[in-house]
Amino acid sequence: MLNQLRTDFYRLSHTLGIYLTLLFAIGYSAVITSKNIVGGIMVTTDSMAKLDSSKLWTLKDGINASTLSSSLLVYAFIGIFVMTVGYEFSQKTYKNTLVSGITRTQFIISKYLVMLINIFVLSLVYFFTSIVTGMLLSRSVGTSWSKLLATVFKTSLVIAFFISVIFGLAILVLLLTSSIVTGSIFIVICPILVTTLHNIANWSWLKYFDFFSVAMKISLGLIPNNQLWNYISISLLVLLVTIVLSVVVIRNKEM
Amino acid sequence: MTKTILSVNNISKSFGRYKAIDNVSFNLQKGDIYGLIGSNGAGKTTIMRLITQLSPLKVGEIKLFDQRINQQALKHVGAVIETPAAFGKLTVQENLKLVAIQRGINDSKKITEIIKFVGLTEKVHTEAKNLSLGQRQRLGLAIAILPEPDLLILDEPINGLDPSGIIEFRKLLKKLNQEKQITILISSHILTELYQVSTRFGFIYNGQLIKEITKEELDKANQSGLVLTVDDVSKAAQVIDQKFMEKFTVVDDKNILIHSLGIDPSKLNRELVENGISVISLTKEEKSLEDYYTNLIGGIKNA
């Protein structure tokens, strides 16, 4: 499986799309921090309250603004899904991969890990860009450096994990429908649909499946500690079930 | 002693009510170039997909190197199923580097060697999407043979190749078989080509393996070879036996059929004349694989 991970990283490093995604992450973060604005979608009023745009921003405020704006990242990172999993199917190179001695389980897990690691690294770059931009504008840290760096690391990890759950589900959708387009559309629609249903239908249990909002709320400390593990364990369970189902589907699929 | 590389036992495959493969069994011995022959939709590709596990096997058993086929065993297999697959935006070299990493091959010289072997040296930095069909077939072959497989599975590898490409591909396969001792399972509906490269044939019709035959048996059945008409068949038979060691059949008191087209007719003629035998005629008797296939399928349809 390690070889498959190395293979995918080699391939991605030779793909223009990954560098464009990186540029977007850097540019987006730099604009948010330098212009004192908050972008993205699904920004709730309680999360906005965390930020006072009238005061002079510190580096910590920049990170908070980047976190609030990170909802857009899930869409920017669709490219990672397409490049990591989609290309294998659109160019039918999965035939070479699956005859290379890798098991179906290893195939699914390695694809998931490649996406997770990529999203994590890009998120780190996204937040570090905010710090660098703030430093270039001679802003104060707003907290201790260790706390700031710990926040960046934790937020990147949380965002990467919850986005990867959505991408994991998209792998299953792709395998079930044999369509990269459907898989990609799922990534676009899933967060919007869950948030909309949550707001309209008032199904409180849906909050556990509103993966991206959860990521932001956790990062901004808006979820009480006693509920935190409910969110994380449900997401882990969804991810596990998704991976198991994906393996079952790919084992029984005419490839 | 022959070593069985691949053993396919009583495999069947259905898609809904349609039975694509019906109780097929065959073996591949080390060094074989086994040609799977059948019309479109006969089941050739499905058999190959079942062997490579791209299609899940529910009925029957496939053994590779004496163990039930699994992902571990597939490490010894190289395959080009349906169309050669490569990442379009990666160059020839990058695509092979990718396979090298995937298969744990660290020797970068090997990539250069394989590129040279398949004749893509001039296209090493060309993106796969810009290769011609023939060049893509070569790249597909390079990807398949880079890990030095013991078994190579090629599904219609000469589709779309021009005549010179077909000749070169044939040479490549023979080279692989003879120099690298790779056992090959190949399918094609270009029967003249399959005849040129294969050592054994399996005929698939409506999902069933209706006949297996060696090239030698095929030539014999086709009565292919040299037909020699002489004044003394017993003396001529002695000379052929001693000097040429080719298999032959005494047809009647005037004619001998030598079951090989590889023998040099002028040399044969000279030897016979030097031994006091009058050669009345020496003709090539050549029926094709197509003739055999047509008769075989025709016989089944009429049965």
XYZ file of C-alpha atoms in Angstrom, chain A residues 93-104 107, chain B residues 48-49 51-54 70-81 102-103 144 147 149 151 153:
38
model
C -5.575 3.129 -15.327
C -7.239 1.349 -12.403
C -6.769 -1.758 -14.582
C -2.991 -1.389 -14.191
C -3.325 -0.562 -10.486
C -5.602 -3.483 -9.643
C -3.355 -5.954 -11.493
C -0.278 -4.656 -9.651
C -0.931 -6.880 -6.651
C -2.757 -4.349 -4.487
C -5.939 -5.553 -2.759
C -9.251 -3.749 -3.209
C -6.772 0.507 -3.097
C -8.980 -12.496 -19.409
C -10.888 -10.199 -17.085
C -8.029 -14.196 -14.747
C -6.912 -10.684 -13.814
C -9.780 -10.349 -11.317
C -11.151 -7.281 -13.053
C -5.249 -13.660 -5.530
C -3.694 -10.208 -5.495
C -0.347 -11.643 -4.408
C -0.264 -13.994 -7.389
C -1.244 -11.162 -9.711
C 2.117 -9.548 -8.974
C 3.525 -12.073 -11.452
C 1.109 -11.031 -14.176
C 1.301 -8.240 -16.721
C -1.828 -7.433 -18.642
C -3.251 -5.208 -21.317
C -6.997 -5.750 -21.223
C 3.829 0.928 -7.837
C 5.658 -2.380 -8.296
C 2.796 -4.714 -18.623
C 7.708 -5.800 -13.623
C 5.918 -10.887 -15.266
C 2.564 -14.426 -17.460
C -2.098 -11.369 -20.882
